[in-house]
Amino acid sequence: MERYFKKISDVTKPIIPPRNQAEKLNVEVESSDQPTIHVSLIPIEMEIDLDNLPSDPGLRPNIMSYSSDVRDQVRREYLLKGPCQPRQHIFPQRMDGNRKRKFIVTWFDEFKPWLEYSIAKDAAFCLYCYLFSAGRSERGHDAFVTEGFSAWRKKERLRDHVGDHDSDHNKCRLTCQNLMNQAQHIEVCFSKQSEQAKLDYRCRLNASIICLRCLMMQGLAFRGNDETENSLNQGNFIELLKVIASCNEDINKVVLSNAPDNLKLTAPHIQKDIINAAAIEIINVIIGDIGNSFLSILVDECRDVSIKEQMGIVIRYVNKSGCIIERFLGLVHVNDTSAASLKKGIDSSLRCQNYSYKK
């Protein structure tokens, strides 16, 4: 079924860009008793290039500034890259206490999985805590996330940051491991379904398709006025499914009350999905029958019960056997019955089928 549908991005959850790409705000305040603030937004490119994420921990935006839709992708990308450890860098010295001190490159080996160094800030950071420390307030925790640790004479602070098994750092480490554990991903869970569950699903789907094909062939309504379990007549679709189940024990074991509550495949939107898939297959057969032949269009319009203008489109052509064939292509809703609106509806319908007026 996946090949008939295209995923639509959720417009209610826009991708939030990092801080260094945030939208610029121009604010103007008018002088009055109640000042009015005018805010103008400058549109920017909101797509995130996962291949070019900033590596320097001192230049990275806050992980929470990314949209929740891509946040785990960003985290996974940073974990795949590993911590930023510029071992060939010449670490600068600074006065710390009564002598000059600097970052020691061997610390990378001692705290290899998580320790990072920022060339821009000359400070140390923690990769695990940067990715999953949102909302934590442990003392000294923020120093390895936002500010950076640069007290080089206090190396014990690095061990203190790791802490015991229940520390915030170790909680973040376990969360990172869970994120990278492919065995826990939802895709893997789906792939681990038992073979019997897959067979039951296919049997349940085939039963629903058989019922819908029969009802479409006869031009009958699918739904009933009352489809509850206590109803004496649950509508043509469910009643026909009951008949099929009563004639086949294998089907009866997997449909209706014997199916999982969220996997009955009887919901109205699932019926529409199957019908749309059938319509696409039928239209593809019609187009294959037309081939490179010329065709004519028959159009008529009327109002439906909801007082919406709808236009029916029928194509007329000569098939490969020399017979004149007329096929119903579909209904198109139009705003009005003017020639421009009808022409626009016809054009959109033909474009969906990759046909043009040249034929």
PDB file of N, CA, C and O in Angstrom, residues 18 28 32 46 85 93 154 186 224 322 327 344 355:
ATOM      1  N   PRO A  18      19.210  25.955  13.947  1.00  0.00           N
ATOM      2  CA  PRO A  18      20.112  26.288  15.036  1.00  0.00           C
ATOM      3  C   PRO A  18      20.170  27.783  15.246  1.00  0.00           C
ATOM      4  O   PRO A  18      19.759  28.582  14.407  1.00  0.00           O
ATOM      5  N   GLU A  28      10.355  47.401  15.825  1.00  0.00           N
ATOM      6  CA  GLU A  28      10.159  48.834  15.865  1.00  0.00           C
ATOM      7  C   GLU A  28       9.128  49.149  16.924  1.00  0.00           C
ATOM      8  O   GLU A  28       8.057  48.556  16.974  1.00  0.00           O
ATOM      9  N   SER A  32       4.032  55.861  22.251  1.00  0.00           N
ATOM     10  CA  SER A  32       2.660  56.117  22.647  1.00  0.00           C
ATOM     11  C   SER A  32       2.483  55.557  24.040  1.00  0.00           C
ATOM     12  O   SER A  32       3.395  54.979  24.628  1.00  0.00           O
ATOM     13  N   MET A  46      15.391  26.465   6.121  1.00  0.00           N
ATOM     14  CA  MET A  46      15.187  25.761   7.376  1.00  0.00           C
ATOM     15  C   MET A  46      15.662  24.319   7.316  1.00  0.00           C
ATOM     16  O   MET A  46      15.549  23.595   8.286  1.00  0.00           O
ATOM     17  N   GLN A  85      38.098  15.583  18.994  1.00  0.00           N
ATOM     18  CA  GLN A  85      39.368  15.463  19.709  1.00  0.00           C
ATOM     19  C   GLN A  85      40.535  15.819  18.773  1.00  0.00           C
ATOM     20  O   GLN A  85      41.157  14.949  18.163  1.00  0.00           O
ATOM     21  N   GLN A  93      48.630  27.886  26.221  1.00  0.00           N
ATOM     22  CA  GLN A  93      48.802  27.954  27.669  1.00  0.00           C
ATOM     23  C   GLN A  93      48.110  29.198  28.213  1.00  0.00           C
ATOM     24  O   GLN A  93      47.991  30.216  27.523  1.00  0.00           O
ATOM     25  N   LYS A 154      42.627  21.397  37.709  1.00  0.00           N
ATOM     26  CA  LYS A 154      41.683  20.580  38.484  1.00  0.00           C
ATOM     27  C   LYS A 154      41.212  19.399  37.637  1.00  0.00           C
ATOM     28  O   LYS A 154      40.043  19.278  37.279  1.00  0.00           O
ATOM     29  N   ILE A 186      12.136   1.053  16.213  1.00  0.00           N
ATOM     30  CA  ILE A 186      10.789   0.592  15.898  1.00  0.00           C
ATOM     31  C   ILE A 186      10.782  -0.198  14.598  1.00  0.00           C
ATOM     32  O   ILE A 186      10.014  -1.150  14.442  1.00  0.00           O
ATOM     33  N   GLY A 224     -22.973   1.659   7.415  1.00  0.00           N
ATOM     34  CA  GLY A 224     -24.346   1.650   7.886  1.00  0.00           C
ATOM     35  C   GLY A 224     -24.609   2.795   8.840  1.00  0.00           C
ATOM     36  O   GLY A 224     -23.678   3.516   9.252  1.00  0.00           O
ATOM     37  N   GLY A 322      -9.787  -2.028 -32.308  1.00  0.00           N
ATOM     38  CA  GLY A 322     -10.625  -1.222 -33.183  1.00  0.00           C
ATOM     39  C   GLY A 322     -12.008  -0.958 -32.636  1.00  0.00           C
ATOM     40  O   GLY A 322     -12.889  -0.464 -33.366  1.00  0.00           O
ATOM     41  N   ARG A 327     -14.664   5.098 -20.935  1.00  0.00           N
ATOM     42  CA  ARG A 327     -14.305   4.753 -19.566  1.00  0.00           C
ATOM     43  C   ARG A 327     -14.482   5.974 -18.669  1.00  0.00           C
ATOM     44  O   ARG A 327     -14.081   7.081 -19.028  1.00  0.00           O
ATOM     45  N   LYS A 344      -9.776  24.159 -15.997  1.00  0.00           N
ATOM     46  CA  LYS A 344      -8.746  23.925 -14.982  1.00  0.00           C
ATOM     47  C   LYS A 344      -8.907  22.545 -14.358  1.00  0.00           C
ATOM     48  O   LYS A 344      -7.923  21.830 -14.128  1.00  0.00           O
ATOM     49  N   TYR A 355      -1.293  12.824 -19.078  1.00  0.00           N
ATOM     50  CA  TYR A 355      -1.814  13.055 -20.423  1.00  0.00           C
ATOM     51  C   TYR A 355      -1.920  14.549 -20.679  1.00  0.00           C
ATOM     52  O   TYR A 355      -2.088  15.335 -19.752  1.00  0.00           O
TER      53      TYR A 355
END
